[in-house]
CSV table of C-alpha atoms in Angstrom, one decimal:
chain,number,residue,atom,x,y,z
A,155,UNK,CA,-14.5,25.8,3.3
A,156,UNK,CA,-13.2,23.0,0.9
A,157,UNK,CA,-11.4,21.2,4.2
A,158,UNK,CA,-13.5,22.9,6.9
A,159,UNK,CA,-16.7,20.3,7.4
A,160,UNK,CA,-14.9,17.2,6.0
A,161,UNK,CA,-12.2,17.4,8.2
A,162,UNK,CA,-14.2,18.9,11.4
A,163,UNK,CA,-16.9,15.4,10.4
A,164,UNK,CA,-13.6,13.6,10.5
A,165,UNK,CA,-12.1,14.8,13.4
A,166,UNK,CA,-15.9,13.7,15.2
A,167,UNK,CA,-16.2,10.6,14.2
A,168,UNK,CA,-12.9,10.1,15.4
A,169,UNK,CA,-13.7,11.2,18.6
A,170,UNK,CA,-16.5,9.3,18.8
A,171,UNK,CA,-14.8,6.0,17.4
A,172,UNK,CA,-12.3,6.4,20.1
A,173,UNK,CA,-14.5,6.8,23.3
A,174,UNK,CA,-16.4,3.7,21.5
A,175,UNK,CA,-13.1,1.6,21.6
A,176,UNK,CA,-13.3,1.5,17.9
A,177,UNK,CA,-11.0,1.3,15.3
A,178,UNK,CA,-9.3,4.3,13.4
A,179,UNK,CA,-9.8,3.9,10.0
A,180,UNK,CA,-13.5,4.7,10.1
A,181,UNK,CA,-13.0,8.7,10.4
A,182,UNK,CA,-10.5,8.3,7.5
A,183,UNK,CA,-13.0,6.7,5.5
A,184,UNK,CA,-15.4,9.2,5.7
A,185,UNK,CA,-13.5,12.1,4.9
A,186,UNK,CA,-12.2,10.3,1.8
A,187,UNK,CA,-15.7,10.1,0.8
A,188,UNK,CA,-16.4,13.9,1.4
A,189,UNK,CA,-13.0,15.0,-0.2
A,190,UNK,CA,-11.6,12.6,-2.4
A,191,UNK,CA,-8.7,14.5,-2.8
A,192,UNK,CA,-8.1,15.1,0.7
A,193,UNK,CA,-4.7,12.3,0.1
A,194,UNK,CA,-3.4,14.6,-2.7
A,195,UNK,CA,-4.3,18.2,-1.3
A,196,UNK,CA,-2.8,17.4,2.0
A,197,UNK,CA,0.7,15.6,1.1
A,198,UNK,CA,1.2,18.0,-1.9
A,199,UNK,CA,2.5,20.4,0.9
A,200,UNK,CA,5.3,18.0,2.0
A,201,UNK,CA,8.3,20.3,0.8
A,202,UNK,CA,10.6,17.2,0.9
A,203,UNK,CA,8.2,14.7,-0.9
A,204,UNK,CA,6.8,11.1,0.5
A,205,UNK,CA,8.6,8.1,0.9
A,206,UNK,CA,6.7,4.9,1.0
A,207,UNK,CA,8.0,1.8,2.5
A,208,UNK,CA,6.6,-1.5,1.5
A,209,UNK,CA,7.5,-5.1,2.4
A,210,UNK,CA,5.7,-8.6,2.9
A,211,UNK,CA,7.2,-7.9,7.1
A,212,UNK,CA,9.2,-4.9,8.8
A,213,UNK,CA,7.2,-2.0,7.3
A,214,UNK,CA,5.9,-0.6,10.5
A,215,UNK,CA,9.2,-0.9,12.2
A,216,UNK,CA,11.2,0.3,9.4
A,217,UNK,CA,8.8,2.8,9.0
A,218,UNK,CA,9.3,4.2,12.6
A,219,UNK,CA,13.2,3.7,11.9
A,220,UNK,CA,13.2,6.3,8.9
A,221,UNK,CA,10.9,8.6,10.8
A,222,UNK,CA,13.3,8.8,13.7
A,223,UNK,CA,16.4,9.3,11.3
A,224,UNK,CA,15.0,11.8,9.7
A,225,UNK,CA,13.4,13.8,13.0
A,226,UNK,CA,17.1,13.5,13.9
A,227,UNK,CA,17.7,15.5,10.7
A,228,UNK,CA,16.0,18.1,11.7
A,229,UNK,CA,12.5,17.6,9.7
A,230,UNK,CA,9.2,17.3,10.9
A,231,UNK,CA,8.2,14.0,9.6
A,232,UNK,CA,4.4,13.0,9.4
A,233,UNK,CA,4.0,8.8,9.5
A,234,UNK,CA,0.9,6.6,10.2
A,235,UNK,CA,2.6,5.1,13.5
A,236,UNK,CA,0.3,2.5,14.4
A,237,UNK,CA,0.7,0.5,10.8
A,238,UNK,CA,-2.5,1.5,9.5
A,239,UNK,CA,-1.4,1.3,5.8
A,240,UNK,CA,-4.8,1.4,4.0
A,241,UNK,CA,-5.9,4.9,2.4
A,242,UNK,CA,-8.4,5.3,5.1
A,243,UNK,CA,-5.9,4.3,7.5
A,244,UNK,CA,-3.4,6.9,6.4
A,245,UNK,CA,-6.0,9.6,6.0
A,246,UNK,CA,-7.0,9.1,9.9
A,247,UNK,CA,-3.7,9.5,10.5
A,248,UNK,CA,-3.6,13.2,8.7
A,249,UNK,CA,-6.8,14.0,10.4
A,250,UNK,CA,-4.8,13.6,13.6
A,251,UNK,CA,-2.5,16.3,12.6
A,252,UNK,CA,-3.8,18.3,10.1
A,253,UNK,CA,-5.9,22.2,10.8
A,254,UNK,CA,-9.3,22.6,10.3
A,255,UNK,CA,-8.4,24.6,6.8
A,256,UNK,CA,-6.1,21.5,5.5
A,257,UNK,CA,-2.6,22.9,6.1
A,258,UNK,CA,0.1,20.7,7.9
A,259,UNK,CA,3.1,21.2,10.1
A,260,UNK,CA,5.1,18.8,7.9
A,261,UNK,CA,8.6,18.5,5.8
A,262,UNK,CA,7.9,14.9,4.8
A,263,UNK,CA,6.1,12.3,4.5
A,264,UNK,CA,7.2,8.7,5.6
A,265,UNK,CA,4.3,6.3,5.3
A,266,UNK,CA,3.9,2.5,5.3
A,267,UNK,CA,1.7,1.0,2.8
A,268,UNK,CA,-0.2,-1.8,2.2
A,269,UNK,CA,1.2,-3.5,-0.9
A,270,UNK,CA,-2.5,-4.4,-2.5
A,271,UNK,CA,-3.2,-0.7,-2.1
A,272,UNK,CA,0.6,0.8,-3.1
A,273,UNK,CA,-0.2,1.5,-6.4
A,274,UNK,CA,-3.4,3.2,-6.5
A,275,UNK,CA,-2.2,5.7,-3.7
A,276,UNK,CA,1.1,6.4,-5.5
A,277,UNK,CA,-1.5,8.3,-7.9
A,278,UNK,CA,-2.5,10.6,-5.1
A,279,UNK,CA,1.0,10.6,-3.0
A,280,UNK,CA,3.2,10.9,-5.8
A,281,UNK,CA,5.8,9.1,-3.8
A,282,UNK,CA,9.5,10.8,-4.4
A,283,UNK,CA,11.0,7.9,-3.0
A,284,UNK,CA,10.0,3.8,-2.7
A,285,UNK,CA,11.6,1.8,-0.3
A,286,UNK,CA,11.0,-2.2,-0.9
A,287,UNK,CA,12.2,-4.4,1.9
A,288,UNK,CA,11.5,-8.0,1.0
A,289,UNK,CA,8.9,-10.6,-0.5
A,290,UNK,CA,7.9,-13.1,2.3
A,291,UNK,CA,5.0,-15.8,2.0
A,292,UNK,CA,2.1,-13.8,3.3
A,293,UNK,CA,-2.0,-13.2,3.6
A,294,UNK,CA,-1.9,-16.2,1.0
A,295,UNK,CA,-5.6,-15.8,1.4
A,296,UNK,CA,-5.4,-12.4,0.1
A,297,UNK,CA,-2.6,-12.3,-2.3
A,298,UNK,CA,-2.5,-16.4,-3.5
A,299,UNK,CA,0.7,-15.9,-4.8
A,300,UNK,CA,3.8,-14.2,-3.7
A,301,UNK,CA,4.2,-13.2,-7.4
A,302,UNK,CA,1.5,-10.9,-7.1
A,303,UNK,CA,2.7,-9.4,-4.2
A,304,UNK,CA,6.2,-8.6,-6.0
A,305,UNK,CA,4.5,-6.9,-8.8
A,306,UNK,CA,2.5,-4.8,-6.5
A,307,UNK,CA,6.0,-3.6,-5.1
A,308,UNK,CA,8.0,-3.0,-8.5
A,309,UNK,CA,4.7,-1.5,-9.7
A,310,UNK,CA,5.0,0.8,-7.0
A,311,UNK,CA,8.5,1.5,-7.0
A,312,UNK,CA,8.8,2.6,-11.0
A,313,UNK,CA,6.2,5.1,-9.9
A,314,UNK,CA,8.6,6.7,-8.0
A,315,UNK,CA,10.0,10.3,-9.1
A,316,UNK,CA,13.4,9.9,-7.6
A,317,UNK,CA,14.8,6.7,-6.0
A,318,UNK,CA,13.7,3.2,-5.3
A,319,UNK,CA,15.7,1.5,-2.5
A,320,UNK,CA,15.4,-2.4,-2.4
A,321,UNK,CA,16.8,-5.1,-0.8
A,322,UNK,CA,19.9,-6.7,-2.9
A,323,UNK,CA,19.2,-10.2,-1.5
A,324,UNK,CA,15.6,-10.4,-2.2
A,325,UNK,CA,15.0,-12.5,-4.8
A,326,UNK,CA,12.1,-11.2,-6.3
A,327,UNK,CA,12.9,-7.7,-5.9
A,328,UNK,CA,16.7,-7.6,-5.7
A,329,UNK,CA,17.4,-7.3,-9.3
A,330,UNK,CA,15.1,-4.0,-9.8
A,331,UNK,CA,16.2,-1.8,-12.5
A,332,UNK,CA,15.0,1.5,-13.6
A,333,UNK,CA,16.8,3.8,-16.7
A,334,UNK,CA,15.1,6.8,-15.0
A,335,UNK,CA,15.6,6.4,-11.1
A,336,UNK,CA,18.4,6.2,-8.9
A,337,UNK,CA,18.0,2.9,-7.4
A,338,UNK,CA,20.2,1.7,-4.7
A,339,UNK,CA,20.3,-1.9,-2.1
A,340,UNK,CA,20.6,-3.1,1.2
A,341,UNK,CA,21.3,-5.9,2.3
A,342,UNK,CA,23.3,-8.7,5.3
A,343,UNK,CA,26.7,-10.2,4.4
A,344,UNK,CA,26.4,-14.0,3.4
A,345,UNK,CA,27.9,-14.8,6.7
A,346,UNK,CA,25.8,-13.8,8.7
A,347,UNK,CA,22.9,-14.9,6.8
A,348,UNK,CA,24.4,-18.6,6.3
A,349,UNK,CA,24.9,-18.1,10.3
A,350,UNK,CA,21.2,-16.9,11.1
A,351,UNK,CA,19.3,-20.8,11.9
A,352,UNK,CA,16.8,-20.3,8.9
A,353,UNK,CA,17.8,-17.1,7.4
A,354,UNK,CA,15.7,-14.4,6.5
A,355,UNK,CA,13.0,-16.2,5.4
A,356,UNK,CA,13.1,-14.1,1.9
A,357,UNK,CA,10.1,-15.8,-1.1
A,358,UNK,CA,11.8,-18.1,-3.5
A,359,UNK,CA,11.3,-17.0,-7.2
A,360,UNK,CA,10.5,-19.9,-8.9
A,361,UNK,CA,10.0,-18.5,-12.0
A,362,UNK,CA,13.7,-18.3,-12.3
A,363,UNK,CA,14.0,-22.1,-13.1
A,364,UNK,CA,16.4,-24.8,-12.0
A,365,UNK,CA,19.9,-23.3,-11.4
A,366,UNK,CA,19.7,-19.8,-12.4
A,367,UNK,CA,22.0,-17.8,-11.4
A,368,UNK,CA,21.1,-14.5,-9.1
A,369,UNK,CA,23.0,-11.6,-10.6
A,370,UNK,CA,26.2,-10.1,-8.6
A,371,UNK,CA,24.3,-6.8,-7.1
A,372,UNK,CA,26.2,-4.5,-4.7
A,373,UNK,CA,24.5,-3.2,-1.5
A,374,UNK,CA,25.0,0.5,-0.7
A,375,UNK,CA,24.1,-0.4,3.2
A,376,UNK,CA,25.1,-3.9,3.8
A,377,UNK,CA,25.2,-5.3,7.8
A,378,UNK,CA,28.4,-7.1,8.7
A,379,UNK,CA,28.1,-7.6,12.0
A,380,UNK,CA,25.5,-8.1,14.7
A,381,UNK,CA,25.2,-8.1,18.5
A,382,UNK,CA,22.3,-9.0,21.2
A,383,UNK,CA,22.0,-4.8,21.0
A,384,UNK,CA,23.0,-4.0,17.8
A,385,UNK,CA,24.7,-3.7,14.7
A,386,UNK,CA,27.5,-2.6,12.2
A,387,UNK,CA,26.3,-1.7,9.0
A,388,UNK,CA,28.7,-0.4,6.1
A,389,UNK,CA,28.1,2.6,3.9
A,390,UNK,CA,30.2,2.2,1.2
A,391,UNK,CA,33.7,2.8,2.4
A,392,UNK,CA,32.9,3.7,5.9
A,393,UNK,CA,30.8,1.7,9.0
A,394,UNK,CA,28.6,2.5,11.4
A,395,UNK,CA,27.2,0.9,14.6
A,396,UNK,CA,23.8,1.5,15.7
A,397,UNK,CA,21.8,0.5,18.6
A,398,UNK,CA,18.9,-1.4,17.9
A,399,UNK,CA,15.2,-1.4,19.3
A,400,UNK,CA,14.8,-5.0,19.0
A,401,UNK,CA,16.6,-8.5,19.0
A,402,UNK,CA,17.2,-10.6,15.6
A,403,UNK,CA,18.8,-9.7,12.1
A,404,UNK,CA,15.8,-9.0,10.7
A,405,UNK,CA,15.7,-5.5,12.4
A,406,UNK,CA,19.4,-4.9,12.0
A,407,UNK,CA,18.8,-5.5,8.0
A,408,UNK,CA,15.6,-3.2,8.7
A,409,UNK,CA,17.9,-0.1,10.1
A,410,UNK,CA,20.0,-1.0,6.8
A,411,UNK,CA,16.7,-0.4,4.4
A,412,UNK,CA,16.0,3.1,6.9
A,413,UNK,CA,19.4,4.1,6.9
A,414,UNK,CA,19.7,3.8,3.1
A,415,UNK,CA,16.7,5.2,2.2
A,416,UNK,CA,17.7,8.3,4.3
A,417,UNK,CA,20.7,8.3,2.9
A,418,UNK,CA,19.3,8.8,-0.7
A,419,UNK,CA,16.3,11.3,0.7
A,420,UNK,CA,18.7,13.8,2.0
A,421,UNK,CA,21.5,13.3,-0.1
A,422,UNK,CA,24.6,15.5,0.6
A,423,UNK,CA,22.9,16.6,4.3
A,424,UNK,CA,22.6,12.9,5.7
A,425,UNK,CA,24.9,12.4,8.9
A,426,UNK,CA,26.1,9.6,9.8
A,427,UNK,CA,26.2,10.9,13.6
A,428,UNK,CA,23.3,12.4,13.6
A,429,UNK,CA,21.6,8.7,12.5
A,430,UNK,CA,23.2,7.1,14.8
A,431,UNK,CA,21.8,9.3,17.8
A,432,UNK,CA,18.7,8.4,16.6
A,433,UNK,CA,19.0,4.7,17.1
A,434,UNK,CA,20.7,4.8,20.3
A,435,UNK,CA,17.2,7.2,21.6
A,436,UNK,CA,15.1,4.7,19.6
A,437,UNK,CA,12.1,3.4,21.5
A,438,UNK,CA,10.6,-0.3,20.3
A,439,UNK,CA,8.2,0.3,16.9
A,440,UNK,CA,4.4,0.1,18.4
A,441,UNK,CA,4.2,-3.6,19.9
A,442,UNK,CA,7.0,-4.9,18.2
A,443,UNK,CA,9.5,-5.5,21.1
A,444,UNK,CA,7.8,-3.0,23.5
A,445,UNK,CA,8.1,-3.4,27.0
A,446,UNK,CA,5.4,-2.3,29.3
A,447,UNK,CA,4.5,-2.8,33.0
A,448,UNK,CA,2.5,-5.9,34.3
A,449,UNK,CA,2.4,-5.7,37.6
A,450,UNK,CA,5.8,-5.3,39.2
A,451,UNK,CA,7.4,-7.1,36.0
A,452,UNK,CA,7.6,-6.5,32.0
A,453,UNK,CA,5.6,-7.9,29.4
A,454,UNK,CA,7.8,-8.3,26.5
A,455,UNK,CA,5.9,-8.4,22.9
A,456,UNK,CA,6.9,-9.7,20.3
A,457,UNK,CA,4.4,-9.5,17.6
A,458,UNK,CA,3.9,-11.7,14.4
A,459,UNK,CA,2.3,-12.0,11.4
A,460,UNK,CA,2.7,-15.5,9.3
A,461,UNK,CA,5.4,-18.0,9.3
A,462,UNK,CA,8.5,-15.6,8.7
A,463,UNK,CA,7.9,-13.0,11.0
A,464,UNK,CA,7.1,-15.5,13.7
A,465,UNK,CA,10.4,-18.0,12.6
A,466,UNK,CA,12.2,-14.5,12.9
A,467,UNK,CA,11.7,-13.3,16.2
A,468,UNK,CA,11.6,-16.9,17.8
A,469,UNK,CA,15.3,-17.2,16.5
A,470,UNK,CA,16.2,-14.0,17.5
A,471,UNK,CA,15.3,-15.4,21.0
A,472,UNK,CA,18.9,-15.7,23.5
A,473,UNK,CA,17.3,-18.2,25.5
A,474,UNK,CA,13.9,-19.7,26.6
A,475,UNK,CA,11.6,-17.5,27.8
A,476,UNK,CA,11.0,-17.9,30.9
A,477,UNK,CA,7.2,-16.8,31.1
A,478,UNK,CA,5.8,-16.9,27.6
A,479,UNK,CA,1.7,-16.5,26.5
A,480,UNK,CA,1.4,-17.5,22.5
A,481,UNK,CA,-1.8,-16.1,21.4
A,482,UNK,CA,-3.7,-16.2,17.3
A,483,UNK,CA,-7.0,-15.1,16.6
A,484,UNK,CA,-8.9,-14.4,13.6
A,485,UNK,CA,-7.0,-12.0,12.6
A,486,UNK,CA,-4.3,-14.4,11.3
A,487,UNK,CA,-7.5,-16.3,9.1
A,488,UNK,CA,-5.3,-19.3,7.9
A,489,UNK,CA,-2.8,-20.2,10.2
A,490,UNK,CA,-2.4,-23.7,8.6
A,491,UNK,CA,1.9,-22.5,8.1
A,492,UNK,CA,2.2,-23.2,12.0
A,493,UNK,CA,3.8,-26.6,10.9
A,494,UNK,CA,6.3,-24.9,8.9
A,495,UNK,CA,7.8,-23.1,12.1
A,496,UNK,CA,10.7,-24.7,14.1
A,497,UNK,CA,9.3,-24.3,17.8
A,498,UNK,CA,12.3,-25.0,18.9
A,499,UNK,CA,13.8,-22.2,21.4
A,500,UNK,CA,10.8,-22.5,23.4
A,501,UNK,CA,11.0,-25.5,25.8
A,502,UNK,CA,7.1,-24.6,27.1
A,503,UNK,CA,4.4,-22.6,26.6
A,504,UNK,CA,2.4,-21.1,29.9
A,505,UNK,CA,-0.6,-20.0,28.2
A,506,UNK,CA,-1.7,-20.5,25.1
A,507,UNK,CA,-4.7,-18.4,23.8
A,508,UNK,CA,-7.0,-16.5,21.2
A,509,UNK,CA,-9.2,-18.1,18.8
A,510,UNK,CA,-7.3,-20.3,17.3
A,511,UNK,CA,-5.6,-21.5,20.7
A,512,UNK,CA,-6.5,-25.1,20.4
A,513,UNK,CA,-4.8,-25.3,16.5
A,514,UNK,CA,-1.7,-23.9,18.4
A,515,UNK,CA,-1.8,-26.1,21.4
A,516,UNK,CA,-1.7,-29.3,18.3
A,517,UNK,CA,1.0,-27.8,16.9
A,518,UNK,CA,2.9,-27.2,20.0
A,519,UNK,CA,1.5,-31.1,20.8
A,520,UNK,CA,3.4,-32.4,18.1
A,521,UNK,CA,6.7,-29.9,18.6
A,522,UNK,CA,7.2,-32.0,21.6
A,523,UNK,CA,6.5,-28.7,23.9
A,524,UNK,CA,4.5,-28.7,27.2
A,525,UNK,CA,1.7,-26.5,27.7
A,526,UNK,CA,0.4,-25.0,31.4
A,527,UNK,CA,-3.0,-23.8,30.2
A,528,UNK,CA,-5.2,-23.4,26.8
A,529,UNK,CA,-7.3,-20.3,27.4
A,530,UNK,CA,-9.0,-18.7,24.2
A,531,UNK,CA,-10.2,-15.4,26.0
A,532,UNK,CA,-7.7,-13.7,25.7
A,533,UNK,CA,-8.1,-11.2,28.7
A,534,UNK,CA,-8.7,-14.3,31.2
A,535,UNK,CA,-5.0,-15.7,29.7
A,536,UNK,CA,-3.6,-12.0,30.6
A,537,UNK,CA,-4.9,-12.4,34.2
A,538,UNK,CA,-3.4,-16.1,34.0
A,539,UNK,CA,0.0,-14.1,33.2
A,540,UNK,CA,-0.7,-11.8,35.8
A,541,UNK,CA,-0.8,-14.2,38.6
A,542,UNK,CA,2.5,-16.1,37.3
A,543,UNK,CA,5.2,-15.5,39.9
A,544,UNK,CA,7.8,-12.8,39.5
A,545,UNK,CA,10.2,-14.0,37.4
A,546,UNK,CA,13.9,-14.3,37.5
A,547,UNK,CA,14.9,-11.8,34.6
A,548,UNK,CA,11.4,-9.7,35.4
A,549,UNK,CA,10.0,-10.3,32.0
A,550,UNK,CA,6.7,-11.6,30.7
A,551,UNK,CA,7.0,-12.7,26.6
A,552,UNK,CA,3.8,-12.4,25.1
A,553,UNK,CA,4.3,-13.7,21.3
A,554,UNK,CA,1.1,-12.5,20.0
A,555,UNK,CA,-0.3,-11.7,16.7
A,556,UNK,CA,-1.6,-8.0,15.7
A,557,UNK,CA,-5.5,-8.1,17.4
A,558,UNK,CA,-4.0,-9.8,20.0
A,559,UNK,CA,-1.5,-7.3,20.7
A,560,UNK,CA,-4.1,-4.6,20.7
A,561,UNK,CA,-6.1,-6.3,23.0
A,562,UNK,CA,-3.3,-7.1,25.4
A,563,UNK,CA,-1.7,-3.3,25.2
A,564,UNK,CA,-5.0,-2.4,26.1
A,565,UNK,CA,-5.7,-4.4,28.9
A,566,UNK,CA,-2.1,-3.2,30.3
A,567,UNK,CA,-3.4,0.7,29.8
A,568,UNK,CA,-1.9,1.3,27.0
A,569,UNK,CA,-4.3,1.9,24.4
A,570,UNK,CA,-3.9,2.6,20.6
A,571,UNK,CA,-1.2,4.5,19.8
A,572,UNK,CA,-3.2,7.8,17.7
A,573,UNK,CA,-1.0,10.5,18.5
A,574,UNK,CA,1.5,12.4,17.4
A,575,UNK,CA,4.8,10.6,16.5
């Protein structure tokens, strides 16, 4: 009866938060405080251990990446599909899945994880292997310093029992070493990087001083070329191409971090074939380059966080939308780094909206780029979409930050995603 009331209290107040419109990480919360060892008991049955995936961006869609590889592998894969990377967040996620008595229907464990939080749940997930994907100016509310941020990650990773996989052209996190675990890269070829308008947006280390030079590191899964669909990334002496769920490097060197970290998680039974059947079935990570029905058209999301994941996806952009709605709330607290983006592959904006709509609509103002309408509710600037005429291509772009994207998804009846994955 350890598991039986906590999780059935759990499972209630989940119910309950749901038919409220709440958020999930309440239900989690309170089973954590009934069984603190609920993390521990649950993941200890993973027979093929947990892999953690952290990064300042691209941890839920790398996350959904590696899940899919390894589904395509033949494991049952347990993730926390909707990004909620908090304790609480991942323990509602369990809840969702796991029997009244604590077992679960899992081979493995593939979570994203918030970095502030990474080290003190590698206590209770043991994590076999730590994938780190980059160090990007972030939540400098939160964090203050992106120094922090990088010691929360190689923290992390030399908590690992096996393998750490990190990214060879992160500064920060590149040159991570360990005498006791396997630790292997990913990474873009300098051409393409020198080609991409404002490259990958990767932290400067400082710390390094004037002229330092980066050490020579090799990436085990390196992308050499990219399409508007996908990518080529080598392995060693062979390549592969994959199909990938959204536009811009950024996810290409994203399926190079999954593909890498599968690679070391399933050693001698990793297939290349059977990886790239994944991506070519590989739907859009949860509002990050989803497309759902508005009307008789598509609304297009492209979902951001700060300045990098924002510069990103706007480069990644083949041509100005045609329909776009921009939208921050408070969700995004400081959004002051809006003058440190190049607007420029938008030529207008049609609505602009959330709480902080009228800082946007400055800094679109003094980008040079025309605005239809400024409309801070949010569900009157999705009727304003709405009622846009059909366009040419049949897509609506809605470039939206996290909340907004909830809201939004919602309002087009497709609430949050708590289900199996």
């Amino acid at each position: 009866m350890k598991y039986f009331f906590p999780i059935l209290l759990g499972r209630l107040a989940r119910v309950l938060a749901r038919a409220r419109g709440g958020g999930s990480a309440y239900p989690g919360y309170l089973v954590l405080k009934l069984l603190p060892s609920f993390l521990t008991d649950v993941t200890r049955q993973f027979d093929r251990g947990v892999l953690f995936v952290l990064g300042s961006n691209g941890k839920s869609t790398t996350t959904h990446m590696l899940s899919d590889v390894m589904r395509a592998h033949g494991l049952r894969v347990f993730t926390n599909p909707t990004g909620a990377n908090l304790p609480q967040g991942i323990a509602s996620a369990l809840l969702s899945e796991v029997s009244l008595f604590g077992r679960l229907k899992a081979d493995v464990g593939v979570l994203e994880v918030d970095e502030a939080f990474a080290v003190e749940l590698s206590g209770h997930l043991h994590p076999s292997t730590v994938l780190m994907l980059n160090v990007q100016v972030d939540q400098l509310y939160r964090f203050y310093e992106t120094e922090r941020v990088a010691a929360m990650m190689t923290d992390t990773a030399a908590t690992a029992s096996a393998h750490v996989v990190t990214n060879r052209d992160d500064e920060y996190i590149g040159p991570f070493s360990s005498a006791s675990l396997d630790v292997t890269r990913f990474g873009a070829s300098a051409a393409l990087v020198a080609a991409a308008p404002h490259g990958l947006q990767n932290a400067n280390d400082f710390t390094r001083g004037a002229g330092a030079a980066a050490p020579a590191l090799d990436a085990q899964a390196e992308v050499t070329a990219l399409t508007p669909a996908g990518a080529t990334i080598a392995l060693g002496g062979a390549s592969i191409d994959v199909r990938l769920p959204a536009r811009g490097l950024h996810y290409a060197v994203d399926a190079a971090a999954a593909i890498q970290t599968a690679r070391v998680a399933l050693g001698a039974e990793f297939d290349e074939v059977k990886a790239q059947a994944a991506f070519a079935s590989m739907k859009p990570a949860y509002g990050r380059g989803e497309r759902l029905k508005i009307g008789s058209d598509e609304a297009e999301f492209v979902m951001f966080k700060n300045a990098a994941s924002l510069q990103l996806n706007l480069d990644a952009l083949q041509s100005a939308p045609e329909q776009v709605l921009l939208a921050i709330d408070e969700g995004t607290p400081d959004i002051s780094w809006i003058y440190d983006v190049d607007f420029g592959n938008l030529d207008h904006v049609d609505v602009v909206s959330g709480a902080k709509a009228w800082q946007i609509a400055l800094r679109l103002e003094h980008a040079g780029i025309p605005i239809t309408t400024v409309e801070p509710d949010i569900e009157k600037a999705i009727e304003l979409m709405k009622r846009l005429p059909s366009p040419s291509h049949k897509t609506k772009n809605f470039i939206v930050n996290y909340e907004q994207m909830m809201i939004a998804r919602k309002m087009l009846g497709y609430p949050d995603l708590e289900k199996r994955a």
